[in-house]
GROMACS .gro file of C-alpha atoms in nm:
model
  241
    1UNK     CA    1  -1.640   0.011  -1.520
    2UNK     CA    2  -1.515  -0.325  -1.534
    3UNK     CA    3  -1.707  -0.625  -1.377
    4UNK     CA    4  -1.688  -0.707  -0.973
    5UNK     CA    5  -1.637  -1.101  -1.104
    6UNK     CA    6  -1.298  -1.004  -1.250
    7UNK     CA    7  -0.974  -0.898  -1.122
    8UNK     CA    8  -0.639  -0.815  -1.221
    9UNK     CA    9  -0.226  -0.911  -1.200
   10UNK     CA   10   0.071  -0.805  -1.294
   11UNK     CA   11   0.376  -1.008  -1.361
   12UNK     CA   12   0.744  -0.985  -1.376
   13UNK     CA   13   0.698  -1.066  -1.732
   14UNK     CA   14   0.546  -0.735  -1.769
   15UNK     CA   15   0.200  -0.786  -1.862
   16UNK     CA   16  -0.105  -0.680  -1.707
   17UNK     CA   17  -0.399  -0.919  -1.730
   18UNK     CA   18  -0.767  -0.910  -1.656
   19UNK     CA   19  -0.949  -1.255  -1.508
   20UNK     CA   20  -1.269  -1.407  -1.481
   21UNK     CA   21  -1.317  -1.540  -1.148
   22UNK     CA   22  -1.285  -1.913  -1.248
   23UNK     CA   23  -0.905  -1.811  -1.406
   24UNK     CA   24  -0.975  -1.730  -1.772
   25UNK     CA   25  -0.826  -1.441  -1.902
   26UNK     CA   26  -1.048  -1.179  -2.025
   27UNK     CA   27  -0.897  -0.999  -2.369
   28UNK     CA   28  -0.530  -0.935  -2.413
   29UNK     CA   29  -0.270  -0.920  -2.192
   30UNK     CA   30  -0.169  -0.539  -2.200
   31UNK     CA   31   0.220  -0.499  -2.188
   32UNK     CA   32   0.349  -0.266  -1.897
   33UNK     CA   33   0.647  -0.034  -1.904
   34UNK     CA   34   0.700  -0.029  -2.244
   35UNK     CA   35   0.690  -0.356  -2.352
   36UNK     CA   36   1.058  -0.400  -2.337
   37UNK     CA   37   1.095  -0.692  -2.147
   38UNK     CA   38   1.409  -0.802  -1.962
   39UNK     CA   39   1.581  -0.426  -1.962
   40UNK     CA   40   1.288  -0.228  -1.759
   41UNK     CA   41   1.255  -0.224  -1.356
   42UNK     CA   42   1.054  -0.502  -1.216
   43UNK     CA   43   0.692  -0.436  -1.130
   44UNK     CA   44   0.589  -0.581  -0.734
   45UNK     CA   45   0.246  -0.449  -0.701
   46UNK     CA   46  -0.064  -0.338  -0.844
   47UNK     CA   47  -0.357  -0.215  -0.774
   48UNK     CA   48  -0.688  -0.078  -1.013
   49UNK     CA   49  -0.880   0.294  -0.951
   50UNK     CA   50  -1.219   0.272  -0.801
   51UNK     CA   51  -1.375   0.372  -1.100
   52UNK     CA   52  -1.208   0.103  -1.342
   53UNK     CA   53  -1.039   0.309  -1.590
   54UNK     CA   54  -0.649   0.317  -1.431
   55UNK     CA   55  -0.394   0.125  -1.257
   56UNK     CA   56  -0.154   0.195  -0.993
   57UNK     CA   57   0.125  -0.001  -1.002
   58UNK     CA   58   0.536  -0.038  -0.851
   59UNK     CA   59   0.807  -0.154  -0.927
   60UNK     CA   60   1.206  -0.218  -0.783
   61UNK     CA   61   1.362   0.068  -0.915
   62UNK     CA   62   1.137   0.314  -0.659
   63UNK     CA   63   0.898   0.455  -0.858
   64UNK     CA   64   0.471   0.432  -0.895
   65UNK     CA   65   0.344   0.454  -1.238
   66UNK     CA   66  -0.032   0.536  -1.326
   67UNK     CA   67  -0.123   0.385  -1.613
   68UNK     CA   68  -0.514   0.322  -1.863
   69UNK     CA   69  -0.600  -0.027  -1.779
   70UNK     CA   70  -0.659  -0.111  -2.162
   71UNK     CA   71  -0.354   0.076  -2.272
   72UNK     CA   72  -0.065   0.042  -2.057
   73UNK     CA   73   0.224   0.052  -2.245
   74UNK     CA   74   0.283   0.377  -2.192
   75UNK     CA   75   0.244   0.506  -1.810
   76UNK     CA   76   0.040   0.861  -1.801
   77UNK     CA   77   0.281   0.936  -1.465
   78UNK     CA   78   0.550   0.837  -1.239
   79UNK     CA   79   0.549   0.897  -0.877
   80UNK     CA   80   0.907   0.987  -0.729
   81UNK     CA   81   1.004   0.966  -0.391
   82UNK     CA   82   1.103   0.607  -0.224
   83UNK     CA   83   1.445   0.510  -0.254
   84UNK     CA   84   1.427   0.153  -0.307
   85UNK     CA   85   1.150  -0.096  -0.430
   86UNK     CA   86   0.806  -0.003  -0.369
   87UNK     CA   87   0.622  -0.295  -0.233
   88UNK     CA   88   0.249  -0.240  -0.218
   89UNK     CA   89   0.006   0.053  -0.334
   90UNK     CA   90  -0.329   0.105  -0.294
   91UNK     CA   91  -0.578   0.377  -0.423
   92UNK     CA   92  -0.817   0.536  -0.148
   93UNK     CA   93  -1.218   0.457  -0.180
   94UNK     CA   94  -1.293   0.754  -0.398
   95UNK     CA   95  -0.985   0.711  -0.617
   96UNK     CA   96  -0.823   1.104  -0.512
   97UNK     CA   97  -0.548   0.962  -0.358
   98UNK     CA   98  -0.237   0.722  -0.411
   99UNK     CA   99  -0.076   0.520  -0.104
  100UNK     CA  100   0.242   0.327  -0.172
  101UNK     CA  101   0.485   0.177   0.066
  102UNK     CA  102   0.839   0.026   0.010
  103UNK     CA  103   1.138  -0.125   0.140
  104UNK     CA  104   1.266   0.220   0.232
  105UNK     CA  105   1.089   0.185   0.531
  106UNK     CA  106   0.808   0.455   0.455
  107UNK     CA  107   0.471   0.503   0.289
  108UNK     CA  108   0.374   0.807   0.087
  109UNK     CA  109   0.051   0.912  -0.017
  110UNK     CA  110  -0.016   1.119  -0.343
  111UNK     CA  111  -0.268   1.359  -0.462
  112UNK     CA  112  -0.411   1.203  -0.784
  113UNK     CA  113  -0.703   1.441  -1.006
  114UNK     CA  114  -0.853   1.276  -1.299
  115UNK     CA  115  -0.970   1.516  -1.605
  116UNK     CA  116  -1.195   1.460  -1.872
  117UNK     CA  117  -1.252   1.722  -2.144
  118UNK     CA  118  -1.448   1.494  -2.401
  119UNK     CA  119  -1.382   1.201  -2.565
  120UNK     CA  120  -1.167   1.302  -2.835
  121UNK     CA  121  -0.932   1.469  -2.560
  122UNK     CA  122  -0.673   1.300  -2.382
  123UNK     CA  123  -0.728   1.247  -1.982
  124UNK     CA  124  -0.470   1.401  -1.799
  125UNK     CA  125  -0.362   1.314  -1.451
  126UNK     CA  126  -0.206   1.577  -1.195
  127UNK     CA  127  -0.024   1.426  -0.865
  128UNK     CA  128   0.121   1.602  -0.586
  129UNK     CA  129   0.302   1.387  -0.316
  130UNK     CA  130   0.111   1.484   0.030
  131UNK     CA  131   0.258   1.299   0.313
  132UNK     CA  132   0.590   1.116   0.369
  133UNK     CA  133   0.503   0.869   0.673
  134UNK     CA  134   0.791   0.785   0.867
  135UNK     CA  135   0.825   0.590   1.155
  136UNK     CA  136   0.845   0.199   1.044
  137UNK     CA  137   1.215   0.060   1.114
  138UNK     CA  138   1.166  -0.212   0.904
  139UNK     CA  139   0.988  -0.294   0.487
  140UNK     CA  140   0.611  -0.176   0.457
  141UNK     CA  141   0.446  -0.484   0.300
  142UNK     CA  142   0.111  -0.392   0.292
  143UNK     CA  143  -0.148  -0.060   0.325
  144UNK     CA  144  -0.560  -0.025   0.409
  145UNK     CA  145  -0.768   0.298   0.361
  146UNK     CA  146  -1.053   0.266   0.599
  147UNK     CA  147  -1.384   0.265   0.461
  148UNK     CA  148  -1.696   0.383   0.523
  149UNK     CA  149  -1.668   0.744   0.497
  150UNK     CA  150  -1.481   0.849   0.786
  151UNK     CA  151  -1.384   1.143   0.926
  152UNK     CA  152  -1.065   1.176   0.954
  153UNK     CA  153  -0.968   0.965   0.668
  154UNK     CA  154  -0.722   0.713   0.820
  155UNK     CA  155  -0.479   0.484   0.636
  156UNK     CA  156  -0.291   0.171   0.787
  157UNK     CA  157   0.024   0.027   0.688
  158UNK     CA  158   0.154  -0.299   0.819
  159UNK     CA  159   0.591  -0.377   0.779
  160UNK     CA  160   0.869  -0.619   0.903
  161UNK     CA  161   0.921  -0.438   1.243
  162UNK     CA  162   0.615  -0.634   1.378
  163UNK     CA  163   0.407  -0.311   1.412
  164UNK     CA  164   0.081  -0.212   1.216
  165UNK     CA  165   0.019   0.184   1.223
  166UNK     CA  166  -0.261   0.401   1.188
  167UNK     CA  167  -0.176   0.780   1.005
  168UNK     CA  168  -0.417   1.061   0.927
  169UNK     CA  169  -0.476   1.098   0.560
  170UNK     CA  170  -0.532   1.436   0.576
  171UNK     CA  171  -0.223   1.580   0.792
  172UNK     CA  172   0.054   1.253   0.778
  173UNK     CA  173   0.022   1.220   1.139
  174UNK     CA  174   0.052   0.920   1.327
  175UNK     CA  175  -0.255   0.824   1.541
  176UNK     CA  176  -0.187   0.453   1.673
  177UNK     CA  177   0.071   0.183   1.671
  178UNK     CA  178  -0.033  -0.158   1.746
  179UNK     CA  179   0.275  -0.377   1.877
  180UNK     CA  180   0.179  -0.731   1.769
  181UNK     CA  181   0.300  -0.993   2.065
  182UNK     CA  182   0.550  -1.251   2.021
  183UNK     CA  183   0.412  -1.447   2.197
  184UNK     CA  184   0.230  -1.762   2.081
  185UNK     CA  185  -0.156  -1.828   2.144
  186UNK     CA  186  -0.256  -2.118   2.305
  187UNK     CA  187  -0.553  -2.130   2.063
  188UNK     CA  188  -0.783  -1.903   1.926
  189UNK     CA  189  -0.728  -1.533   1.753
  190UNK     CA  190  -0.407  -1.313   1.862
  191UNK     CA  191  -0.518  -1.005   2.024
  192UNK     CA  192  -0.232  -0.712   1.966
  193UNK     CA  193  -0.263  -0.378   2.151
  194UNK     CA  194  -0.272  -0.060   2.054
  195UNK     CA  195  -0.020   0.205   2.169
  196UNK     CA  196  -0.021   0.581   2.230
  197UNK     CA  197   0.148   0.741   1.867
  198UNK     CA  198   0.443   0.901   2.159
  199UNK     CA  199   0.526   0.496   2.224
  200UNK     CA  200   0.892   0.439   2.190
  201UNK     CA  201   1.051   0.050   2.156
  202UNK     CA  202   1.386   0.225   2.152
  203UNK     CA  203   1.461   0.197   2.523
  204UNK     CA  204   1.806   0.125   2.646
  205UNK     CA  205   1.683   0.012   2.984
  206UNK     CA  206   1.677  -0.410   3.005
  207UNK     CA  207   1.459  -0.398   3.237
  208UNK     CA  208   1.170  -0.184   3.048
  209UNK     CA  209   0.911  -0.380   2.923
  210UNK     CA  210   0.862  -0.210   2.590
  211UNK     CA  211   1.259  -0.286   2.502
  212UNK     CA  212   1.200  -0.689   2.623
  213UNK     CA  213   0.908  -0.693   2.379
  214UNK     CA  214   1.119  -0.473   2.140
  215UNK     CA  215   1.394  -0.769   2.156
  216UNK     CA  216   1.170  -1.061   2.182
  217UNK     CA  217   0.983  -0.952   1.814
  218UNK     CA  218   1.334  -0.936   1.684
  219UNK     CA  219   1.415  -1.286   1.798
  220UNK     CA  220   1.110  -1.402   1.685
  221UNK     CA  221   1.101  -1.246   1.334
  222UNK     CA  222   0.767  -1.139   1.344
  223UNK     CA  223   0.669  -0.927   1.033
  224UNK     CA  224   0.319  -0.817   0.897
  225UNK     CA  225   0.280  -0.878   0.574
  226UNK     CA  226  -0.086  -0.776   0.554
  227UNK     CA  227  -0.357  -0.554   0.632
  228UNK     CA  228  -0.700  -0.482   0.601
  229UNK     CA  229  -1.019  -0.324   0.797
  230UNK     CA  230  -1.368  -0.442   0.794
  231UNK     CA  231  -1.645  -0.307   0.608
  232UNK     CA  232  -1.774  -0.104   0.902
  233UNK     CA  233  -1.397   0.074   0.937
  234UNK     CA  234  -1.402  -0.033   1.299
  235UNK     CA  235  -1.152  -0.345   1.316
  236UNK     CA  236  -0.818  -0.393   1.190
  237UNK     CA  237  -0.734  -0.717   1.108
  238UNK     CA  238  -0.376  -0.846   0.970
  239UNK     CA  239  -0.149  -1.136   0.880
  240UNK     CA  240   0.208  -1.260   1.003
  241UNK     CA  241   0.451  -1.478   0.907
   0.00000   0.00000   0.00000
């Protein structure tokens, strides 16, 4: 298991690199996808297993690869499913699952099983897409598993239609929307509120207040690029541009 004082990147020049935490790169830079660069699809996100030993990572052309960490020129798999560039991914805290979102307008989760039959045996990893989580009308930027053991598992996902959601890991349901204000604060932290999962912006009635707020986000561009919940799993906390 790698060290908590490193982390690591991925860049468009294809490489995957571990860090110390003052910048220096730790061993060599491990060439994604091949290690053809300037004819493979572009890689936009990363993100390493809880236990060290794999990375998540996607790219423009739709697709999730799964990958060693010291070897990975050669992904082990490729999750299929968005239709355009997939954005963020993130694996949940005890490294079964996959979540990836994209500029489809959806997250997906998948089913990820890690094997080990000795060390002279290749590890194998099976994946099975779960959940398809529709419902954003607008890029998911950003996703957060909630900690702390919960039950039900929850994961969040935060996009460009100004709205943060909370789904249920287990089933793909949706369990809250939180409609982030346009409105400016005066000072201080930006409360948002969180809606009932049957809330609708869609209304065709001007005077309804969820379609003024519906407009007002539009004319004000707000989009939430990220997310994240404490360490207790109790507040959701996220960033706009």
């Amino acid at each position: 298991e790698p060290p908590e004082d490193q982390f690591v990147t991925i860049a468009w020049d294809e490489t995957i690199r571990k860090w110390d935490m003052d910048g220096r790169p730790v061993g060599k830079a491990e060439r994604a996808l091949g290690g053809q660069n300037g004819s493979n699809p572009m890689p936009y996100c990363l993100a390493v297993s809880p236990d060290g030993q794999c990375v998540a990572y996607g790219c423009n052309d739709g697709k999730m690869r799964i990958a060693d960490l010291d070897d990975a020129r050669t992904p082990r798999v490729m999750m299929l499913g968005h239709k355009s560039a997939v954005l963020c991914v993130k694996w949940s805290p005890d490294g079964s699952q996959v979540a990836a979102g994209g500029s489809d307008n959806t997250a997906r989760t998948w089913k990820v099983g890690v094997l080990h039959h000795g060390p002279d045996v290749e590890m194998r990893l099976l994946q099975q897409e779960r959940h398809r989580l529709d419902g954003h009308e607008a890029a998911v930027h950003s996703l957060a598993w909630r900690p702390g053991g919960h039950d039900p598992e929850w994961l969040a996902t935060s996009s460009s239609d100004g709205t943060l959601r909370v789904w249920h890991a287990g089933n793909g349901r949706l369990v809250h929307k939180l409609l982030i204000p346009p409105e400016k604060p005066a000072a201080g932290a930006q409360k948002g509120r969180f809606a009932d999962s049957s809330d609708d912006d869609s209304s065709d009635d001007e005077d309804d207040p969820r379609a003024k707020q519906a407009k007002e986000r539009a004319k004000a561009r707000i989009s939430a690029r990220s997310i994240a919940w404490s360490t207790d799993g109790r507040t959701l906390v996220s960033g706009h541009n």
